[in-house]
Amino acid sequence: MELLEVRGVSKHYKDFSLENINFVLPKGYIMGYVGQNGAGKTTTLNLITNLCKCTEGEIYVDGITCREDEVRYKECIGYIGDAFYYPPNFTVKNICGILKNFYTTFSVEKFNELTHKWKLSDKMKVQDFSRGMRVKLMFAAVLSRDTKLLVLDEATNGLDPVVRAEVLQLLQDYIADGERSVIFSTHILSDLEQIADYIYFIDEGKPILYDTKDELLENYLLVKGERRAVTPQLAKELIGIADNAYGFEAILGSDKAALLTREMHFEKPTIDEIVIHYIKDRNEPGKESQAI
């Protein structure tokens, strides 16, 4: 069953439009939501959390829209962003007291268990916490509630590799019961290689790619070779050709592999490489952009 459904969602501003976003996220899965700065990732996540309203379309979380039952809808969602949103002069105890009175499903016992596990001082002001400690505090607050959907907007920015690994494990633990899901916007695409089940890629407010991570990686090849070996037919199919000291590099649909010559080398791409070459392709003047 789908936990999150985004149906034909658009949001129009004076200088930017998010257009016709459609996807479903089943229970028990993680979606990586990727794109450049300004592509519309945060706008989409703000629509899901109801921080702003859709111009068109509908969003369902656990089968309901925010219009149908705003309290139940928002109780289902946990949000962690790049910015730390608690007052700097607060302590962990202060934050616990506020959350206890604000959320009906908040568990003081669970919160204390997590903050003690992560050695987050009860007495230190949060302005003196490290970036990693602040992220753990935000996770403690969210994981102490009975949420269904975790929305992350660049939450792992600036974390050292050890803390990032801990956060990725938290996400996998969160969905382990098969009843909860995560939508995760990040620029660190190597993180998505490890944990994402689905990838949704947008650019300039428009959907470009949407598939399971495994299918996406199987459907493309990273091609390298000399420019002189590129036939006109192959040139039409290559995505985001980038010249380098050794020749060129581009992405090619794996169903077009027969167009490759013996002089060319190909390998399985990373998510990062697929996204980079698609963005390059879309930025080439006069070339028709490929999209879903």
Coordinates of C-alpha atoms in Angstrom, one line a residue:
M1 CA 0.0 0.0 0.0
E2 CA 1.2 3.5 -0.8
L3 CA 2.1 5.7 2.2
L4 CA 2.7 8.8 0.2
E5 CA 0.9 9.7 -3.0
V6 CA 1.7 12.9 -4.9
R7 CA -0.8 13.4 -7.7
G8 CA -0.3 16.1 -10.4
V9 CA 1.1 18.6 -8.0
S10 CA 2.1 22.0 -9.2
K11 CA 3.1 25.2 -7.3
H12 CA 3.4 28.5 -9.2
Y13 CA 5.4 31.5 -7.9
K14 CA 6.3 34.7 -9.7
D15 CA 9.7 33.5 -10.8
F16 CA 9.5 29.7 -10.4
S17 CA 7.0 26.9 -11.1
L18 CA 7.0 23.3 -9.9
E19 CA 5.1 21.4 -12.6
N20 CA 3.1 18.2 -12.6
I21 CA 4.9 16.1 -10.0
N22 CA 3.6 12.6 -9.7
F23 CA 4.9 9.7 -7.7
V24 CA 3.9 7.1 -5.1
L25 CA 6.0 5.9 -2.2
P26 CA 4.9 2.5 -0.8
K27 CA 5.1 1.6 2.9
G28 CA 8.5 0.3 4.0
Y29 CA 10.6 2.1 1.4
I30 CA 13.0 5.1 1.1
M31 CA 12.8 7.6 -1.8
G32 CA 15.8 9.8 -2.8
Y33 CA 14.5 13.1 -4.1
V34 CA 17.3 14.8 -6.1
G35 CA 18.2 17.8 -8.2
Q36 CA 20.3 20.9 -8.3
N37 CA 19.9 23.9 -6.0
G38 CA 16.7 25.7 -7.0
A39 CA 15.3 22.6 -8.8
G40 CA 12.2 22.5 -6.6
K41 CA 13.1 19.8 -4.0
T42 CA 12.4 22.0 -0.9
T43 CA 9.2 23.3 -2.5
T44 CA 8.0 19.7 -3.0
L45 CA 8.8 18.8 0.6
N46 CA 7.1 21.9 1.9
L47 CA 4.0 21.0 0.0
I48 CA 4.1 17.5 1.5
T49 CA 4.5 18.9 5.0
N50 CA 1.8 21.5 4.2
L51 CA 4.1 24.4 4.9
C52 CA 2.7 25.8 1.7
K53 CA -0.4 24.9 -0.4
C54 CA -0.5 23.3 -3.9
T55 CA -1.6 25.4 -6.8
E56 CA -2.9 22.2 -8.4
G57 CA -3.0 18.6 -7.5
E58 CA -3.4 16.5 -4.3
I59 CA -1.1 14.9 -1.7
Y60 CA -2.1 11.9 0.3
V61 CA -0.3 10.6 3.4
D62 CA -1.5 7.3 4.7
G63 CA -4.6 7.7 2.6
I64 CA -5.8 11.1 3.6
T65 CA -5.2 14.7 2.5
C66 CA -4.5 17.6 4.8
R67 CA -7.9 19.1 3.9
E68 CA -9.7 16.0 5.1
D69 CA -8.0 15.8 8.5
E70 CA -5.2 18.3 9.2
V71 CA -4.4 17.0 12.6
R72 CA -4.1 13.4 11.7
Y73 CA -2.2 14.3 8.5
K74 CA 0.4 16.3 10.3
E75 CA 0.8 13.8 13.1
C76 CA 1.8 11.3 10.5
I77 CA 4.8 13.3 9.4
G78 CA 8.2 13.9 10.9
Y79 CA 10.4 16.5 9.4
I80 CA 14.2 17.2 9.7
G81 CA 15.8 19.9 7.6
D82 CA 19.2 21.4 7.1
A83 CA 18.6 24.2 9.6
F84 CA 18.4 23.6 13.3
Y85 CA 15.0 24.9 14.4
Y86 CA 15.1 24.9 18.2
P87 CA 15.9 28.1 20.2
P88 CA 19.6 28.3 20.8
N89 CA 19.3 29.0 24.6
F90 CA 17.1 25.9 25.2
T91 CA 18.4 22.7 26.8
V92 CA 17.3 19.1 25.9
K93 CA 15.0 19.2 28.9
N94 CA 13.3 22.4 27.7
I95 CA 12.7 20.8 24.3
C96 CA 11.3 17.7 25.8
G97 CA 8.8 19.7 27.8
I98 CA 7.6 21.6 24.8
L99 CA 7.3 18.4 22.6
K100 CA 5.4 16.6 25.4
N101 CA 2.7 19.3 25.4
F102 CA 2.6 19.7 21.6
Y103 CA 2.4 16.2 20.2
T104 CA -0.2 13.7 21.5
T105 CA 2.0 10.7 20.5
F106 CA 5.3 12.1 21.9
S107 CA 7.0 9.6 24.3
V108 CA 9.2 11.2 27.0
E109 CA 10.7 7.7 27.8
K110 CA 11.7 7.2 24.2
F111 CA 13.1 10.7 23.9
N112 CA 15.2 10.3 27.1
E113 CA 16.4 6.8 25.9
L114 CA 17.6 8.3 22.6
T115 CA 19.3 11.4 24.0
H116 CA 21.1 9.4 26.7
K117 CA 22.2 6.8 24.1
W118 CA 23.7 9.6 22.0
K119 CA 25.2 11.4 25.0
L120 CA 23.2 14.6 24.5
S121 CA 23.7 16.7 27.7
D122 CA 20.5 17.6 29.6
K123 CA 22.1 20.8 30.9
M124 CA 24.1 22.1 28.0
K125 CA 22.4 24.8 25.8
V126 CA 21.8 23.5 22.3
Q127 CA 23.7 26.4 20.8
D128 CA 26.8 24.7 22.2
F129 CA 26.1 21.4 20.5
S130 CA 28.1 20.3 17.5
R131 CA 26.3 19.9 14.1
G132 CA 26.2 16.1 14.6
M133 CA 24.7 16.5 18.1
R134 CA 22.0 18.9 16.8
V135 CA 21.0 16.4 14.0
K136 CA 20.8 13.6 16.6
L137 CA 18.6 15.8 18.8
M138 CA 16.2 16.5 15.8
F139 CA 16.1 12.8 15.1
A140 CA 15.4 12.0 18.8
A141 CA 12.5 14.5 18.7
V142 CA 11.0 12.9 15.6
L143 CA 11.6 9.3 16.5
S144 CA 9.9 9.8 19.8
R145 CA 6.6 10.3 18.0
D146 CA 4.3 7.8 16.3
T147 CA 5.0 9.1 12.7
K148 CA 4.4 7.3 9.4
L149 CA 6.5 9.4 7.0
L150 CA 9.9 10.9 7.6
V151 CA 10.7 13.9 5.4
L152 CA 14.4 14.9 5.3
D153 CA 15.6 18.0 3.5
E154 CA 19.4 18.0 3.3
A155 CA 19.5 16.8 6.9
T156 CA 22.9 15.1 6.5
N157 CA 24.7 18.3 5.2
G158 CA 27.9 19.0 7.0
L159 CA 28.0 15.7 9.0
D160 CA 31.2 13.8 9.3
P161 CA 31.2 10.3 7.8
V162 CA 30.7 8.5 11.1
V163 CA 27.6 10.5 12.0
R164 CA 26.2 10.2 8.5
A165 CA 26.6 6.4 8.7
E166 CA 24.6 6.5 12.0
V167 CA 21.9 8.6 10.4
L168 CA 21.6 6.2 7.4
Q169 CA 21.2 3.3 9.8
L170 CA 18.5 5.2 11.7
L171 CA 16.5 5.6 8.4
Q172 CA 16.8 1.9 7.7
D173 CA 15.7 1.1 11.2
Y174 CA 12.8 3.5 10.9
I175 CA 11.3 1.6 7.9
A176 CA 12.2 -1.9 9.2
D177 CA 8.6 -2.7 10.3
G178 CA 7.3 -2.2 6.8
E179 CA 4.7 0.4 7.9
R180 CA 6.7 3.6 7.6
S181 CA 8.6 5.4 4.8
V182 CA 11.2 8.1 4.1
I183 CA 11.5 10.7 1.4
F184 CA 15.1 12.1 1.5
S185 CA 16.4 15.1 -0.3
T186 CA 20.2 15.3 -0.4
H187 CA 23.2 16.4 -2.5
I188 CA 25.2 13.5 -1.1
L189 CA 24.1 11.0 -3.7
S190 CA 26.4 8.3 -2.5
D191 CA 24.1 8.1 0.6
L192 CA 21.2 7.2 -1.7
E193 CA 23.3 4.5 -3.4
Q194 CA 23.3 2.8 0.0
I195 CA 19.8 3.1 1.2
A196 CA 17.3 4.4 -1.4
D197 CA 14.8 2.2 -3.0
Y198 CA 13.4 4.8 -5.4
I199 CA 14.9 7.8 -7.1
Y200 CA 13.0 10.9 -8.2
F201 CA 15.0 13.5 -10.1
I202 CA 13.7 17.0 -10.9
D203 CA 15.3 19.9 -12.7
E204 CA 14.0 23.5 -13.0
G205 CA 10.7 22.4 -11.4
K206 CA 10.1 19.5 -13.9
P207 CA 10.3 15.7 -13.4
I208 CA 13.2 14.1 -15.3
L209 CA 13.6 10.6 -13.9
Y210 CA 11.6 8.4 -11.7
D211 CA 12.3 4.7 -11.1
T212 CA 13.6 2.2 -8.5
K213 CA 17.2 2.7 -7.8
D214 CA 18.1 -0.8 -9.1
E215 CA 16.2 -0.3 -12.4
L216 CA 17.8 3.1 -12.9
L217 CA 21.3 1.7 -12.5
E218 CA 20.4 -1.2 -14.8
N219 CA 18.9 1.1 -17.5
Y220 CA 22.0 3.2 -18.1
L221 CA 25.6 2.8 -19.1
L222 CA 28.5 5.1 -18.4
V223 CA 30.3 5.3 -21.8
K224 CA 33.9 6.5 -22.3
G225 CA 36.0 6.7 -25.5
E226 CA 37.4 8.9 -28.2
R227 CA 35.2 11.4 -30.0
R228 CA 36.2 10.2 -33.4
A229 CA 34.5 6.8 -32.7
V230 CA 31.1 8.4 -32.1
T231 CA 28.8 7.8 -35.0
P232 CA 26.0 10.3 -35.8
Q233 CA 23.4 7.7 -34.7
L234 CA 25.2 7.2 -31.4
A235 CA 25.6 11.0 -30.9
K236 CA 21.8 11.3 -30.9
E237 CA 21.5 8.8 -28.1
L238 CA 24.3 9.9 -25.8
I239 CA 23.2 12.0 -22.8
G240 CA 25.3 14.8 -21.5
I241 CA 28.5 14.3 -23.5
A242 CA 31.5 15.7 -21.5
D243 CA 34.9 16.1 -23.1
N244 CA 38.0 15.3 -21.0
A245 CA 41.8 14.7 -21.5
Y246 CA 41.1 11.1 -22.6
G247 CA 38.2 11.7 -25.0
F248 CA 34.6 11.9 -23.8
E249 CA 32.2 10.5 -21.2
A250 CA 28.4 10.3 -21.4
I251 CA 25.4 8.3 -20.3
L252 CA 23.6 5.9 -22.7
G253 CA 20.4 3.9 -22.3
S254 CA 21.5 0.2 -21.9
D255 CA 19.0 -0.8 -24.6
K256 CA 21.2 1.2 -27.0
A257 CA 24.4 -0.7 -26.2
A258 CA 24.5 -2.2 -29.8
L259 CA 25.4 1.3 -31.0
L260 CA 28.8 1.2 -29.2
T261 CA 31.9 0.4 -31.1
R262 CA 34.8 -1.8 -30.0
E263 CA 36.9 1.3 -29.2
M264 CA 34.5 2.3 -26.5
H265 CA 34.5 1.3 -22.8
F266 CA 31.3 1.2 -20.7
E267 CA 30.5 0.4 -17.1
K268 CA 27.7 0.7 -14.6
P269 CA 27.2 4.3 -13.6
T270 CA 26.5 5.8 -10.1
I271 CA 23.4 7.8 -9.4
D272 CA 25.6 10.8 -9.2
E273 CA 26.9 10.3 -12.7
I274 CA 23.4 9.7 -14.2
V275 CA 22.2 13.0 -12.6
I276 CA 25.2 15.0 -13.6
H277 CA 25.0 14.0 -17.2
Y278 CA 21.3 14.6 -17.4
I279 CA 21.8 18.1 -16.1
K280 CA 24.6 18.7 -18.6
D281 CA 22.4 17.4 -21.4
R282 CA 19.5 19.8 -20.4
N283 CA 21.9 22.7 -20.3
E284 CA 23.2 22.2 -23.9
P285 CA 21.6 24.9 -26.1
G286 CA 19.4 23.7 -28.9
K287 CA 19.2 20.1 -27.7
E288 CA 15.8 18.6 -26.8
S289 CA 15.8 17.6 -23.2
Q290 CA 15.0 14.0 -22.3
A291 CA 12.6 13.5 -19.4
I292 CA 9.9 11.2 -18.1

